[in-house]
Structure formats: C-alpha cells, structure tokens
Amino acid sequence: GSQIDVDTQCRLLTLRALGRSVLGIDLDARSDAIAGPLQVALSYCADRALSPVRAPSWLPTPARHRARRASRTLHRLAMEILGECRRDPGHDAPLVRALMTATDPDTGRPLSDAAICDELLVFMLAGHDTTATTLAYALWQLGRHRPIQDRLRAEVDALGHPDPTPEDVPRLTYTVQVLHEALRLCPPGAVISRTAIRDIDVDGYRVAAGSVLGFGVWAVQRDPALWPDPLTFDPGRFGPEQV
C-alpha cells in the first residue's frame, strides 16, 4: 500500500510541476481530477498497443468509453489553457507560447488550435508520467539503501538552503548519479519502436523496409555483458571517472 501511495504522490507532484513550469497554470486544486483521466488514457493506449488482438475502433467497449471520456476531459483542459493564453498576452506559459508562434516549415502557416491542444496533451501525458516513474523508483531504491540515501541527503544539505534551484544542479553531482542509475534499472520507456525505412541486415537477420522494430532498452541496460553486477543499484557507475 505504501508503494502505491508513493507512486500516486509522485504523479501528483510531477503534474503540478509541469503545470507551473510550462503550461502556466496551477494544477494543485485540480491535480486529482486530472491525474485520473491521464492514467486512464495512458493505460488504454498501452494496452491497445501491446494487445495481439484488438477490437475494431467502432466497437463501443467499456474500456473505449472510459478512454474517450478521459480524452474529452483532457482536451477541455488543453483548450482552457490555450484560451487563457490568447486572452492574456502576459500570461506566463512558455510551452503554450512556443506552440502559438510555431509555423509549418513548408507552408508557413501557424498551428491550428486543435493541433496545439494535441501537442499540449502529449506533454501532459508523457511529461509527468515518465518523470513520476523515475522519481518513485529512485525513492524506493533510496529507501532500500540507507548509505546511498545518507550521502544524497548530505549533498543536498551542503547547499546551505532548503529549496534547491536549477542553478544548484552542478553541485548535486551524486544526486544526478542516483537518477542515472534509477533510469538504467527502471527506464520509463522500456521499449522504443522504430520503422525501418530500407531493407537492412541485423546480426544475420533480414529486416524488410516498413517493418516495425522494438529496441529493448530495459534488456540492454541490464545486460551483464555491458554492466558488471547489473541488478545491483550502484550510482557509482555514473561517477565522473566512470562516465
């Protein structure tokens, strides 16, 4: 139960950070209402992508009904964010402003409101979930390795103030090592897909153009041929002399 609570809290934390830093809104009051639809949408996409047999898109299944309801909620939020930026030119929302001023390189036309909202949803879906996964896993490992936890805490305490800023990152070298090791053992994107644009040969196997390939990030980052004692959580792998 406590592990689930930590994961939930990490998701709410990263969602609030995303809202304040790039979307220009305070999601504290609405984080619970938004986190639910985000998770429903993500789960539906993942389940459908990995399912060997998928129901046709017109079939009104309960899962599809939940996913579409979640999508409508998220689209309303994205349109609300965009509308606020259009009404108030001084509204601080870096990502939204960048999308509003972006143009198509071929036609020179700006993005439509619908296209901007789609891009905002991508950032909301991926920008908080992957970060939360890494944070939750890093905290779990710190809880299991007290010496690593103590060293990280000492490094943060040495800053001399309770609220680190981006300018402090160069001094948080061991903290960064901990995050790198968390990403190695628990990559939020465990598999990356790519489409072959031409026929290629991979270790004696012919891959035809148009084939969708899966690259197992999780497997590579735990491969004993590449990492000594690969299942051990050791931030020292990413020390200055190792990197």
mmCIF file of C-alpha atoms in Angstrom:
data_model
loop_
_atom_site.group_PDB
_atom_site.id
_atom_site.type_symbol
_atom_site.label_atom_id
_atom_site.label_comp_id
_atom_site.label_asym_id
_atom_site.label_seq_id
_atom_site.Cartn_x
_atom_site.Cartn_y
_atom_site.Cartn_z
ATOM 1 C CA GLY A 1 0.000 0.000 0.000
ATOM 2 C CA SER A 2 2.765 2.451 0.853
ATOM 3 C CA GLN A 3 4.477 1.850 -2.504
ATOM 4 C CA ILE A 4 1.228 2.692 -4.328
ATOM 5 C CA ASP A 5 0.847 5.838 -2.221
ATOM 6 C CA VAL A 6 4.371 6.972 -3.112
ATOM 7 C CA ASP A 7 3.728 6.379 -6.808
ATOM 8 C CA THR A 8 0.484 8.370 -6.644
ATOM 9 C CA GLN A 9 2.136 11.233 -4.798
ATOM 10 C CA CYS A 10 4.974 11.322 -7.338
ATOM 11 C CA ARG A 11 2.451 11.567 -10.180
ATOM 12 C CA LEU A 12 0.627 14.440 -8.489
ATOM 13 C CA LEU A 13 3.933 16.192 -7.761
ATOM 14 C CA THR A 14 5.214 15.979 -11.326
ATOM 15 C CA LEU A 15 1.825 17.028 -12.696
ATOM 16 C CA ARG A 16 1.890 20.161 -10.538
ATOM 17 C CA ALA A 17 5.468 20.894 -11.604
ATOM 18 C CA LEU A 18 4.518 20.519 -15.263
ATOM 19 C CA GLY A 19 1.565 22.869 -14.835
ATOM 20 C CA ARG A 20 3.616 25.588 -13.170
ATOM 21 C CA SER A 21 6.739 25.371 -15.304
ATOM 22 C CA VAL A 22 5.497 25.024 -18.888
ATOM 23 C CA LEU A 23 1.698 25.207 -19.013
ATOM 24 C CA GLY A 24 1.322 28.376 -16.967
ATOM 25 C CA ILE A 25 -1.416 27.090 -14.660
ATOM 26 C CA ASP A 26 -1.597 25.967 -11.051
ATOM 27 C CA LEU A 27 -2.891 22.398 -11.046
ATOM 28 C CA ASP A 28 -2.808 21.968 -7.255
ATOM 29 C CA ALA A 29 -6.570 22.287 -6.895
ATOM 30 C CA ARG A 30 -7.284 20.045 -9.884
ATOM 31 C CA SER A 31 -4.403 17.581 -9.857
ATOM 32 C CA ASP A 32 -6.529 14.700 -8.536
ATOM 33 C CA ALA A 33 -9.226 15.294 -11.154
ATOM 34 C CA ILE A 34 -6.657 15.433 -13.969
ATOM 35 C CA ALA A 35 -4.356 12.620 -12.860
ATOM 36 C CA GLY A 36 -7.192 10.094 -13.149
ATOM 37 C CA PRO A 37 -8.057 10.797 -16.809
ATOM 38 C CA LEU A 38 -4.346 10.927 -17.668
ATOM 39 C CA GLN A 39 -3.828 7.449 -16.249
ATOM 40 C CA VAL A 40 -6.934 6.078 -17.975
ATOM 41 C CA ALA A 41 -5.753 7.424 -21.342
ATOM 42 C CA LEU A 42 -2.199 6.143 -20.900
ATOM 43 C CA SER A 43 -3.340 2.687 -19.809
ATOM 44 C CA TYR A 44 -5.737 2.395 -22.729
ATOM 45 C CA CYS A 45 -3.043 3.342 -25.275
ATOM 46 C CA ALA A 46 -0.524 0.930 -23.759
ATOM 47 C CA ASP A 47 -2.990 -1.963 -23.527
ATOM 48 C CA ARG A 48 -4.156 -1.481 -27.115
ATOM 49 C CA ALA A 49 -0.609 -1.186 -28.460
ATOM 50 C CA LEU A 50 0.500 -4.418 -26.781
ATOM 51 C CA SER A 51 -2.642 -6.484 -27.337
ATOM 52 C CA PRO A 52 -2.219 -9.176 -30.046
ATOM 53 C CA VAL A 53 -5.945 -8.925 -30.867
ATOM 54 C CA ARG A 54 -7.629 -5.521 -30.865
ATOM 55 C CA ALA A 55 -11.341 -4.807 -31.140
ATOM 56 C CA PRO A 56 -12.324 -2.665 -34.158
ATOM 57 C CA SER A 57 -12.388 1.072 -33.467
ATOM 58 C CA TRP A 58 -16.163 1.300 -33.912
ATOM 59 C CA LEU A 59 -16.963 -1.252 -31.197
ATOM 60 C CA PRO A 60 -18.244 0.556 -28.053
ATOM 61 C CA THR A 61 -16.343 -1.366 -25.372
ATOM 62 C CA PRO A 62 -16.316 -0.211 -21.713
ATOM 63 C CA ALA A 63 -12.572 0.480 -21.908
ATOM 64 C CA ARG A 64 -13.011 2.601 -25.029
ATOM 65 C CA HIS A 65 -15.865 4.516 -23.392
ATOM 66 C CA ARG A 66 -13.643 5.327 -20.394
ATOM 67 C CA ALA A 67 -10.764 6.335 -22.652
ATOM 68 C CA ARG A 68 -12.906 8.654 -24.761
ATOM 69 C CA ARG A 69 -14.415 10.274 -21.673
ATOM 70 C CA ALA A 70 -10.894 10.826 -20.302
ATOM 71 C CA SER A 71 -9.804 12.257 -23.659
ATOM 72 C CA ARG A 72 -12.653 14.771 -23.645
ATOM 73 C CA THR A 73 -11.690 15.896 -20.142
ATOM 74 C CA LEU A 74 -8.062 16.405 -21.143
ATOM 75 C CA HIS A 75 -8.949 18.209 -24.366
ATOM 76 C CA ARG A 76 -11.172 20.618 -22.423
ATOM 77 C CA LEU A 77 -8.253 21.376 -20.111
ATOM 78 C CA ALA A 78 -5.871 21.936 -23.036
ATOM 79 C CA MET A 79 -8.353 24.283 -24.719
ATOM 80 C CA GLU A 80 -8.808 26.148 -21.429
ATOM 81 C CA ILE A 81 -5.038 26.638 -21.140
ATOM 82 C CA LEU A 82 -4.793 27.874 -24.718
ATOM 83 C CA GLY A 83 -7.762 30.206 -24.277
ATOM 84 C CA GLU A 84 -6.209 31.797 -21.206
ATOM 85 C CA CYS A 85 -3.010 32.495 -23.127
ATOM 86 C CA ARG A 86 -4.921 34.055 -26.001
ATOM 87 C CA ARG A 87 -6.918 36.287 -23.627
ATOM 88 C CA ASP A 88 -3.880 37.403 -21.631
ATOM 89 C CA PRO A 89 -0.713 38.161 -23.688
ATOM 90 C CA GLY A 90 1.268 38.451 -20.463
ATOM 91 C CA HIS A 91 0.294 35.021 -19.171
ATOM 92 C CA ASP A 92 3.468 33.063 -18.416
ATOM 93 C CA ALA A 93 3.220 29.731 -20.248
ATOM 94 C CA PRO A 94 6.461 29.054 -22.207
ATOM 95 C CA LEU A 95 5.378 25.868 -23.955
ATOM 96 C CA VAL A 96 1.983 27.231 -24.985
ATOM 97 C CA ARG A 97 3.572 30.437 -26.303
ATOM 98 C CA ALA A 98 6.084 28.434 -28.332
ATOM 99 C CA LEU A 99 3.307 26.405 -29.941
ATOM 100 C CA MET A 100 1.252 29.540 -30.647
ATOM 101 C CA THR A 101 4.138 31.123 -32.546
ATOM 102 C CA ALA A 102 5.243 27.936 -34.344
ATOM 103 C CA THR A 103 4.669 27.668 -38.082
ATOM 104 C CA ASP A 104 4.700 24.828 -40.561
ATOM 105 C CA PRO A 105 8.151 24.846 -42.261
ATOM 106 C CA ASP A 106 6.605 24.012 -45.649
ATOM 107 C CA THR A 107 3.522 26.242 -45.712
ATOM 108 C CA GLY A 108 4.416 28.936 -43.191
ATOM 109 C CA ARG A 109 1.006 28.520 -41.578
ATOM 110 C CA PRO A 110 0.571 28.549 -37.785
ATOM 111 C CA LEU A 111 -0.740 25.542 -35.919
ATOM 112 C CA SER A 112 -4.498 25.292 -35.509
ATOM 113 C CA ASP A 113 -5.948 25.403 -32.008
ATOM 114 C CA ALA A 114 -6.755 21.694 -32.291
ATOM 115 C CA ALA A 115 -3.149 20.889 -33.235
ATOM 116 C CA ILE A 116 -1.814 22.984 -30.337
ATOM 117 C CA CYS A 117 -4.106 21.162 -27.909
ATOM 118 C CA ASP A 118 -2.932 17.801 -29.253
ATOM 119 C CA GLU A 119 0.680 18.820 -28.608
ATOM 120 C CA LEU A 120 -0.167 20.005 -25.093
ATOM 121 C CA LEU A 121 -1.772 16.636 -24.366
ATOM 122 C CA VAL A 122 1.387 14.831 -25.467
ATOM 123 C CA PHE A 123 3.386 16.872 -22.961
ATOM 124 C CA MET A 124 0.833 16.283 -20.215
ATOM 125 C CA LEU A 125 0.691 12.543 -20.869
ATOM 126 C CA ALA A 126 4.410 11.887 -21.243
ATOM 127 C CA GLY A 127 5.869 14.821 -19.336
ATOM 128 C CA HIS A 128 4.541 13.817 -15.942
ATOM 129 C CA ASP A 129 4.201 10.028 -16.144
ATOM 130 C CA THR A 130 7.787 9.174 -17.075
ATOM 131 C CA THR A 131 9.183 11.642 -14.536
ATOM 132 C CA ALA A 132 6.944 10.240 -11.814
ATOM 133 C CA THR A 133 8.052 6.670 -12.598
ATOM 134 C CA THR A 134 11.715 7.624 -12.279
ATOM 135 C CA LEU A 135 11.126 9.575 -9.071
ATOM 136 C CA ALA A 136 9.116 6.780 -7.435
ATOM 137 C CA TYR A 137 11.704 4.138 -8.361
ATOM 138 C CA ALA A 138 14.612 6.301 -7.158
ATOM 139 C CA LEU A 139 12.867 6.882 -3.810
ATOM 140 C CA TRP A 140 12.193 3.153 -3.485
ATOM 141 C CA GLN A 141 15.866 2.341 -4.051
ATOM 142 C CA LEU A 142 16.964 5.065 -1.622
ATOM 143 C CA GLY A 143 14.681 3.502 0.981
ATOM 144 C CA ARG A 144 16.427 0.156 0.490
ATOM 145 C CA HIS A 145 19.978 1.570 0.552
ATOM 146 C CA ARG A 146 20.498 3.764 3.613
ATOM 147 C CA PRO A 147 24.170 4.680 2.884
ATOM 148 C CA ILE A 148 23.197 5.968 -0.578
ATOM 149 C CA GLN A 149 20.286 7.892 0.944
ATOM 150 C CA ASP A 150 22.537 9.456 3.590
ATOM 151 C CA ARG A 151 25.129 10.514 1.010
ATOM 152 C CA LEU A 152 22.481 12.122 -1.188
ATOM 153 C CA ARG A 153 20.931 13.932 1.781
ATOM 154 C CA ALA A 154 24.353 15.231 2.853
ATOM 155 C CA GLU A 155 24.969 16.604 -0.633
ATOM 156 C CA VAL A 156 21.647 18.464 -0.613
ATOM 157 C CA ASP A 157 22.212 19.734 2.932
ATOM 158 C CA ALA A 158 25.615 21.078 1.894
ATOM 159 C CA LEU A 159 23.871 23.573 -0.403
ATOM 160 C CA GLY A 160 23.025 25.545 2.719
ATOM 161 C CA HIS A 161 19.394 26.282 1.853
ATOM 162 C CA PRO A 162 16.231 24.118 1.870
ATOM 163 C CA ASP A 163 14.972 24.845 -1.641
ATOM 164 C CA PRO A 164 17.412 23.853 -4.422
ATOM 165 C CA THR A 165 17.160 25.770 -7.692
ATOM 166 C CA PRO A 166 18.274 24.866 -11.233
ATOM 167 C CA GLU A 167 21.483 26.782 -10.560
ATOM 168 C CA ASP A 168 22.349 24.233 -7.839
ATOM 169 C CA VAL A 169 22.335 21.246 -10.199
ATOM 170 C CA PRO A 170 26.099 21.411 -10.973
ATOM 171 C CA ARG A 171 26.730 20.904 -7.229
ATOM 172 C CA LEU A 172 24.366 17.946 -6.987
ATOM 173 C CA THR A 173 26.643 15.502 -8.796
ATOM 174 C CA TYR A 174 25.814 12.461 -6.645
ATOM 175 C CA THR A 175 22.092 13.193 -6.845
ATOM 176 C CA VAL A 176 22.371 13.112 -10.639
ATOM 177 C CA GLN A 177 24.241 9.788 -10.420
ATOM 178 C CA VAL A 178 21.372 8.342 -8.368
ATOM 179 C CA LEU A 179 18.863 9.438 -11.019
ATOM 180 C CA HIS A 180 21.009 7.994 -13.821
ATOM 181 C CA GLU A 181 21.187 4.636 -12.043
ATOM 182 C CA ALA A 182 17.419 4.720 -11.476
ATOM 183 C CA LEU A 183 16.932 5.350 -15.189
ATOM 184 C CA ARG A 184 19.261 2.463 -16.040
ATOM 185 C CA LEU A 185 17.428 -0.108 -13.937
ATOM 186 C CA CYS A 186 13.934 1.266 -14.471
ATOM 187 C CA PRO A 187 13.733 3.101 -17.817
ATOM 188 C CA PRO A 188 10.239 4.647 -18.123
ATOM 189 C CA GLY A 189 10.393 3.886 -21.853
ATOM 190 C CA ALA A 190 11.300 0.206 -21.543
ATOM 191 C CA VAL A 191 10.928 -0.385 -25.281
ATOM 192 C CA ILE A 192 11.425 2.048 -28.170
ATOM 193 C CA SER A 193 9.926 1.352 -31.592
ATOM 194 C CA ARG A 194 11.343 2.387 -34.939
ATOM 195 C CA THR A 195 10.258 1.731 -38.541
ATOM 196 C CA ALA A 196 12.893 0.513 -40.992
ATOM 197 C CA ILE A 197 12.965 2.858 -43.998
ATOM 198 C CA ARG A 198 15.030 0.409 -46.090
ATOM 199 C CA ASP A 199 15.957 -3.279 -46.077
ATOM 200 C CA ILE A 200 18.704 -3.907 -43.506
ATOM 201 C CA ASP A 201 20.644 -6.821 -42.072
ATOM 202 C CA VAL A 202 20.796 -7.179 -38.276
ATOM 203 C CA ASP A 203 23.090 -9.922 -36.992
ATOM 204 C CA GLY A 204 22.294 -12.184 -39.921
ATOM 205 C CA TYR A 205 18.561 -11.441 -39.989
ATOM 206 C CA ARG A 206 16.992 -9.593 -42.885
ATOM 207 C CA VAL A 207 14.641 -6.800 -41.843
ATOM 208 C CA ALA A 208 12.392 -5.614 -44.662
ATOM 209 C CA ALA A 209 11.624 -1.945 -45.218
ATOM 210 C CA GLY A 210 8.445 -0.970 -43.430
ATOM 211 C CA SER A 211 8.990 -3.389 -40.542
ATOM 212 C CA VAL A 212 8.366 -2.028 -37.057
ATOM 213 C CA LEU A 213 11.294 -2.817 -34.771
ATOM 214 C CA GLY A 214 11.309 -2.886 -30.991
ATOM 215 C CA PHE A 215 14.510 -1.912 -29.169
ATOM 216 C CA GLY A 216 14.578 -3.356 -25.654
ATOM 217 C CA VAL A 217 16.051 -0.534 -23.578
ATOM 218 C CA TRP A 218 15.271 -2.385 -20.337
ATOM 219 C CA ALA A 219 17.131 -5.509 -21.508
ATOM 220 C CA VAL A 220 20.182 -3.652 -22.798
ATOM 221 C CA GLN A 221 20.552 -1.662 -19.578
ATOM 222 C CA ARG A 222 20.525 -4.886 -17.531
ATOM 223 C CA ASP A 223 22.795 -6.883 -19.866
ATOM 224 C CA PRO A 224 25.649 -8.493 -17.848
ATOM 225 C CA ALA A 225 27.875 -8.230 -20.917
ATOM 226 C CA LEU A 226 27.657 -4.434 -20.611
ATOM 227 C CA TRP A 227 27.152 -3.871 -16.870
ATOM 228 C CA PRO A 228 29.042 -5.681 -14.073
ATOM 229 C CA ASP A 229 26.602 -6.989 -11.454
ATOM 230 C CA PRO A 230 23.751 -5.396 -13.438
ATOM 231 C CA LEU A 231 20.922 -5.850 -10.912
ATOM 232 C CA THR A 232 22.752 -4.009 -8.125
ATOM 233 C CA PHE A 233 21.719 -0.379 -7.587
ATOM 234 C CA ASP A 234 25.078 1.418 -7.738
ATOM 235 C CA PRO A 235 25.164 5.162 -8.546
ATOM 236 C CA GLY A 236 28.963 4.869 -8.630
ATOM 237 C CA ARG A 237 28.614 3.548 -12.200
ATOM 238 C CA PHE A 238 27.973 7.131 -13.240
ATOM 239 C CA GLY A 239 30.758 8.803 -11.295
ATOM 240 C CA PRO A 240 32.998 11.240 -13.204
ATOM 241 C CA GLU A 241 35.750 8.662 -13.693
ATOM 242 C CA GLN A 242 33.294 6.040 -14.980
ATOM 243 C CA VAL A 243 31.345 8.273 -17.335
#
